[in-house]
mmCIF file of C-alpha atoms in Angstrom:
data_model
loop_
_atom_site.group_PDB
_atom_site.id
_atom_site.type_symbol
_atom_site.label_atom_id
_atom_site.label_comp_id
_atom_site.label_asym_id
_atom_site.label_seq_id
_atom_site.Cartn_x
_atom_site.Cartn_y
_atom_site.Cartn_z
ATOM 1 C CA UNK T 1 -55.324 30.488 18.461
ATOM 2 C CA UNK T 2 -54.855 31.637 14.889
ATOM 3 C CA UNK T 3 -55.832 28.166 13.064
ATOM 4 C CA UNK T 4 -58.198 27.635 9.779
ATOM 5 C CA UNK T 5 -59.632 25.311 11.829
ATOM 6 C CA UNK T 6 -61.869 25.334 15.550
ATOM 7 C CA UNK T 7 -60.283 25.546 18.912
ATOM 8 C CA UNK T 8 -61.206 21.937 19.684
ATOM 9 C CA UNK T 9 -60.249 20.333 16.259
ATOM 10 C CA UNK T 10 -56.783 22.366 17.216
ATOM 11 C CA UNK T 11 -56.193 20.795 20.561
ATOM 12 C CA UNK T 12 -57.221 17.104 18.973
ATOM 13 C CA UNK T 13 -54.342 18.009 16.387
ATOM 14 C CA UNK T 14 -52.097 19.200 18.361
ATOM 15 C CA UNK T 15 -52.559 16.427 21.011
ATOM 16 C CA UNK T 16 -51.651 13.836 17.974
ATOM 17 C CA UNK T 17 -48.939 16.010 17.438
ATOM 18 C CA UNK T 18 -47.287 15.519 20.659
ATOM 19 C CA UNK T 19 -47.926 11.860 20.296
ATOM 20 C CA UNK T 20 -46.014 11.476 17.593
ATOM 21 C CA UNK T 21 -43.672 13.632 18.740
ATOM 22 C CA UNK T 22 -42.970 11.266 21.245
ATOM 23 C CA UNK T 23 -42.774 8.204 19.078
ATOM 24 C CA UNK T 24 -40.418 9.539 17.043
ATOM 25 C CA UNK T 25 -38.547 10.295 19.923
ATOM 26 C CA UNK T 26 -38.570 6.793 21.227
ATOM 27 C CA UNK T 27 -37.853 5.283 17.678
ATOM 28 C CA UNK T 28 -35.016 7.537 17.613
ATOM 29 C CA UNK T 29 -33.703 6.073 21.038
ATOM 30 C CA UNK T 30 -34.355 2.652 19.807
ATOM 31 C CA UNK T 31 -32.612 2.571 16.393
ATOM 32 C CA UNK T 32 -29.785 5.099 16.908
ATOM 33 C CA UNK T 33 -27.718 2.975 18.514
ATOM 34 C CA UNK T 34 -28.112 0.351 16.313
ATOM 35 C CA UNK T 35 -27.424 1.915 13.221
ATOM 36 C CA UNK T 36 -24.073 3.581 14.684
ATOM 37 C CA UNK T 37 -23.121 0.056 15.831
ATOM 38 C CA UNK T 38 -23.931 -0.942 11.998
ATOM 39 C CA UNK T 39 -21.630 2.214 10.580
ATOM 40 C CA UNK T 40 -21.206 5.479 12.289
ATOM 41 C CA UNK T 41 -22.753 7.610 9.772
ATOM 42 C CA UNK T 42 -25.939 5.404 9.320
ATOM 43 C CA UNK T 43 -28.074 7.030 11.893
ATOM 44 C CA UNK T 44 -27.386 10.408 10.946
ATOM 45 C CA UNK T 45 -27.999 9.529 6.966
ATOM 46 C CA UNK T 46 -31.406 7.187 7.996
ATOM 47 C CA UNK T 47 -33.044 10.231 10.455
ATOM 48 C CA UNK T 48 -31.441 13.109 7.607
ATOM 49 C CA UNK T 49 -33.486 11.266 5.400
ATOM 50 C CA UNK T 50 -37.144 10.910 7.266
ATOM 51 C CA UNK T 51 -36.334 14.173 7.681
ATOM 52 C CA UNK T 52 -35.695 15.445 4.349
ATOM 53 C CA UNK T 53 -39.245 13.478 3.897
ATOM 54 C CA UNK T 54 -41.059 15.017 6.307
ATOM 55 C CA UNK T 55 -39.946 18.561 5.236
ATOM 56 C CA UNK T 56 -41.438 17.987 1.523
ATOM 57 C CA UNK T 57 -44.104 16.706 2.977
ATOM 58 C CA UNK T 58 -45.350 19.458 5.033
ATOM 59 C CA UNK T 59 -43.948 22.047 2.407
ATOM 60 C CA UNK T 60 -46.674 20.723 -0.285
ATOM 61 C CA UNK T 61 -49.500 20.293 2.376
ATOM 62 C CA UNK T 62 -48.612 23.771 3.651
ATOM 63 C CA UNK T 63 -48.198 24.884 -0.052
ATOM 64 C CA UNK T 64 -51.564 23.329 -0.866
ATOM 65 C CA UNK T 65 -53.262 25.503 2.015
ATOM 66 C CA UNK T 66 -51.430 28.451 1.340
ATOM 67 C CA UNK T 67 -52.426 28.276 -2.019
ATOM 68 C CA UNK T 68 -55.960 27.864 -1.129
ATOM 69 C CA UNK T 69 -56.096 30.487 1.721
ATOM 70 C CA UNK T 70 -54.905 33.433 -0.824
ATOM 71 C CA UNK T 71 -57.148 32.170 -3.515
ATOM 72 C CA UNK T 72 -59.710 32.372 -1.090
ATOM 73 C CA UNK T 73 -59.029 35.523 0.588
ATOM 74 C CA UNK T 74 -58.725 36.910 -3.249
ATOM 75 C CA UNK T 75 -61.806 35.548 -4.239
ATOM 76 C CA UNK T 76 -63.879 37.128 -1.481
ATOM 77 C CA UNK T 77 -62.202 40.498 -2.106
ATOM 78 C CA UNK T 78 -63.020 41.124 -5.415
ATOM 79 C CA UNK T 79 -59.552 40.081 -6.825
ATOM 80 C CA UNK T 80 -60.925 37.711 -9.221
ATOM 81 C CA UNK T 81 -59.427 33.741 -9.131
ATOM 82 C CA UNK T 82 -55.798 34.718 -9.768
ATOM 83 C CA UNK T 83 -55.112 36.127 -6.870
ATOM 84 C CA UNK T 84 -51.678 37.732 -5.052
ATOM 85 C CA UNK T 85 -49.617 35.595 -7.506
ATOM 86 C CA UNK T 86 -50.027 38.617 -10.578
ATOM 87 C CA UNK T 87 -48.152 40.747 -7.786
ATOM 88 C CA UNK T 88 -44.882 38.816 -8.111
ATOM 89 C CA UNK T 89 -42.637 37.165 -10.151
ATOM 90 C CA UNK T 90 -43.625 34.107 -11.140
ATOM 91 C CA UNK T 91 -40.241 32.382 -12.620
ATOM 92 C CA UNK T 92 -39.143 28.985 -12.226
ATOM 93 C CA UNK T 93 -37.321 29.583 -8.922
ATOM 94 C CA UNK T 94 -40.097 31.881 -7.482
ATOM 95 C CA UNK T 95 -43.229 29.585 -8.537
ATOM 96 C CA UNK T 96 -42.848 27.111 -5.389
ATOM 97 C CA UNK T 97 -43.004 30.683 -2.831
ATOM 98 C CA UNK T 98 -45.464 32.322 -4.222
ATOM 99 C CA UNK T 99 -48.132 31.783 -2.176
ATOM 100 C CA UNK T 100 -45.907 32.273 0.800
ATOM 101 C CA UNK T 101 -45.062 35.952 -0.428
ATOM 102 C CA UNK T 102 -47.981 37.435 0.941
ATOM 103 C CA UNK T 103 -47.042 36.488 4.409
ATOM 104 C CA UNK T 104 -44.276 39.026 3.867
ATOM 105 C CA UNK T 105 -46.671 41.615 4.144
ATOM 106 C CA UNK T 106 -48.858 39.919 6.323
ATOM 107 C CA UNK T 107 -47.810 37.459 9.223
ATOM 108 C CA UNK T 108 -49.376 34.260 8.249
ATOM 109 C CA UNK T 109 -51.887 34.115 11.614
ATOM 110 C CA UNK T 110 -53.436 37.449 10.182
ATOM 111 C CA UNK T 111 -54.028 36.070 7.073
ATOM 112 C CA UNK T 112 -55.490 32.095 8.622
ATOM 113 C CA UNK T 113 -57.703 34.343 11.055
ATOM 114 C CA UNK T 114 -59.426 35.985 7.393
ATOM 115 C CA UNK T 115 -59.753 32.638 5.926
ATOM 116 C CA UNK T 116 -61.810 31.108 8.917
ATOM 117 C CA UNK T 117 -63.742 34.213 9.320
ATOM 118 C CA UNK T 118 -64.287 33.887 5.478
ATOM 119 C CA UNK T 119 -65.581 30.055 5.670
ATOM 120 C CA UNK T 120 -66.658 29.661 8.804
ATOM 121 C CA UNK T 121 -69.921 28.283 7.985
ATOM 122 C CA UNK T 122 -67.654 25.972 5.292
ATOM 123 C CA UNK T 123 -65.351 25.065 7.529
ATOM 124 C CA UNK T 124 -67.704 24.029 10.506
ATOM 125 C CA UNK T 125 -70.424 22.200 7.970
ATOM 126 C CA UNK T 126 -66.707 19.537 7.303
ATOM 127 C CA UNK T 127 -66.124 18.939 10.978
ATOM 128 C CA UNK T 128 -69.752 18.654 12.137
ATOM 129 C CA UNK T 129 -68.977 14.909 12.015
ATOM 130 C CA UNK T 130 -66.153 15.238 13.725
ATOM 131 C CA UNK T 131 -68.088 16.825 16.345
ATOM 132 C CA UNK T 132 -70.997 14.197 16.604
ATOM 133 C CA UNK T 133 -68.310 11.433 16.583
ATOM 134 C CA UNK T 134 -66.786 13.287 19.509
ATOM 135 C CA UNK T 135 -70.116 13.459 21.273
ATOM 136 C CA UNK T 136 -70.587 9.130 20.667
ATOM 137 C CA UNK T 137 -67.154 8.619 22.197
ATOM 138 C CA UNK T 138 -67.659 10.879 25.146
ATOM 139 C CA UNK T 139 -71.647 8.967 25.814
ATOM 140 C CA UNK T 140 -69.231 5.631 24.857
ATOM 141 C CA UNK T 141 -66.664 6.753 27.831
ATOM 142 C CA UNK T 142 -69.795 7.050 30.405
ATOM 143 C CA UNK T 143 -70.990 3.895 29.284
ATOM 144 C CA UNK T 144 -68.124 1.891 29.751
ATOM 145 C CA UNK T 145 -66.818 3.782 33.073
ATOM 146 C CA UNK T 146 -70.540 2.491 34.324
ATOM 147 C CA UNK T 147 -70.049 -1.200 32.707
ATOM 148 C CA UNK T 148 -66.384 -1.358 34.998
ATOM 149 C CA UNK T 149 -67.574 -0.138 38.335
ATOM 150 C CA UNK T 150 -70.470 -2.924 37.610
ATOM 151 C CA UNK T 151 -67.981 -5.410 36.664
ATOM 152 C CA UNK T 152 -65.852 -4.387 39.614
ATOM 153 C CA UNK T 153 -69.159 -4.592 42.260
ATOM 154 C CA UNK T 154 -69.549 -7.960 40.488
ATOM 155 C CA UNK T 155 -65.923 -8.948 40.906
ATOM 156 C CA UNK T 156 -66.180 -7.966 44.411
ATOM 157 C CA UNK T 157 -69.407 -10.087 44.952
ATOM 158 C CA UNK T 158 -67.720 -13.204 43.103
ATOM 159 C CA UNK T 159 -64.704 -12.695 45.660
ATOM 160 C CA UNK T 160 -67.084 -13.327 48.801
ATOM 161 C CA UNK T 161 -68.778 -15.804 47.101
ATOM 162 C CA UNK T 162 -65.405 -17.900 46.837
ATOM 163 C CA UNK T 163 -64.486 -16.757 50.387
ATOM 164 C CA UNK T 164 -67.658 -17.941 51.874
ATOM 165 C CA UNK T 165 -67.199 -21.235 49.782
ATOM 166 C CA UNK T 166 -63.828 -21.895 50.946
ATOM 167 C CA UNK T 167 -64.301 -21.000 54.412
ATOM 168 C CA UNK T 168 -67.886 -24.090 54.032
ATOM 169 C CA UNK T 169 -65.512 -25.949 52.316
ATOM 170 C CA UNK T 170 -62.518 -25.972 55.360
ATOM 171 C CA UNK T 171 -64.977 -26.182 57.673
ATOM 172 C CA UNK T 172 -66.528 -29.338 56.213
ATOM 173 C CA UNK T 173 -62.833 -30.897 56.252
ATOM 174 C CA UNK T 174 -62.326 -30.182 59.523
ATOM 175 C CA UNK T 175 -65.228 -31.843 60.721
ATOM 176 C CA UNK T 176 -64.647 -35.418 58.975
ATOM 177 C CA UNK T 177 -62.537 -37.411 61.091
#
């Protein structure tokens, strides 16, 4: 998987991913046919919108690591701290794609591949606690699968208690006259 980030922090990401996926989905289901009831045009303009959002959103957070991955990737290679951005134009219009340009030349998998390789070390020092938390939850899932198959042994064990009680209990009612 070409990621700046490990295999498992992917799949955790990309597992929240579908989640939300999915709730948006359902929200979509939900309130669409209230807002056309409200005006026709309203879901359209309300979803256009979280769009719209979304999409800026993601373009400065990808920005932001574009930015960083081809300062990086500069840095290490003896370009200096300025980077790709010398090689083009940097007007008005152009400023916001800049560090997108070099994925013209190369795809931008090639070029998130060099920037793990580069910080590795970096990169796996930030998610170490990610990786001991992940470690607690999976000792915290054994502990509490063991705690319910006590609590069901227990629950089973309360159940024949209650049985046996009832049946002493019937049995005593049927013997006064």
């Amino acid at each position: 998987i070409g990621t700046s980030i490990p295999n498992e922090k992917f799949k955790y990401y990309q597992g929240i991913g579908q989640w939300l996926r999915r709730l948006g989905n359902m929200i979509t289901a939900i309130l669409g046919p209230i807002f056309f009831g409200i005006d026709e045009k309203l879901p359209f303009v309300f979803f256009g919108a979280i769009v719209l959002i979304w999409s800026l959103i993601l373009w400065v957070l990808m920005y932001m690591h574009a930015k960083r991955i081809q300062r990086n990737i500069a840095f290490n290679s003896g370009g200096g701290d300025k980077g790709e951005s010398q090689k083009y134009n940097e007007s008005c219009l152009a400023r916001p794609f800049v560090p997108f340009m070099e994925t013209s030349i190369t795809p931008w998998h090639v070029l998130e591949q060099r920037y793990y390789a580069l910080n590795k070390e970096r990169l796996e020092e930030e998610l170490i606690s990610w990786k001991k938390a992940s470690v607690d939850i999976s000792v915290m899932e054994h502990r509490i699968r063991r705690i319910a198959a006590a609590l069901e042994v227990e629950k089973d064990q309360r159940r024949a208690l209650e049985d046996r009680i009832y049946a002493r209990v019937a049995s005593n009612l049927d013997d006064e006259p």
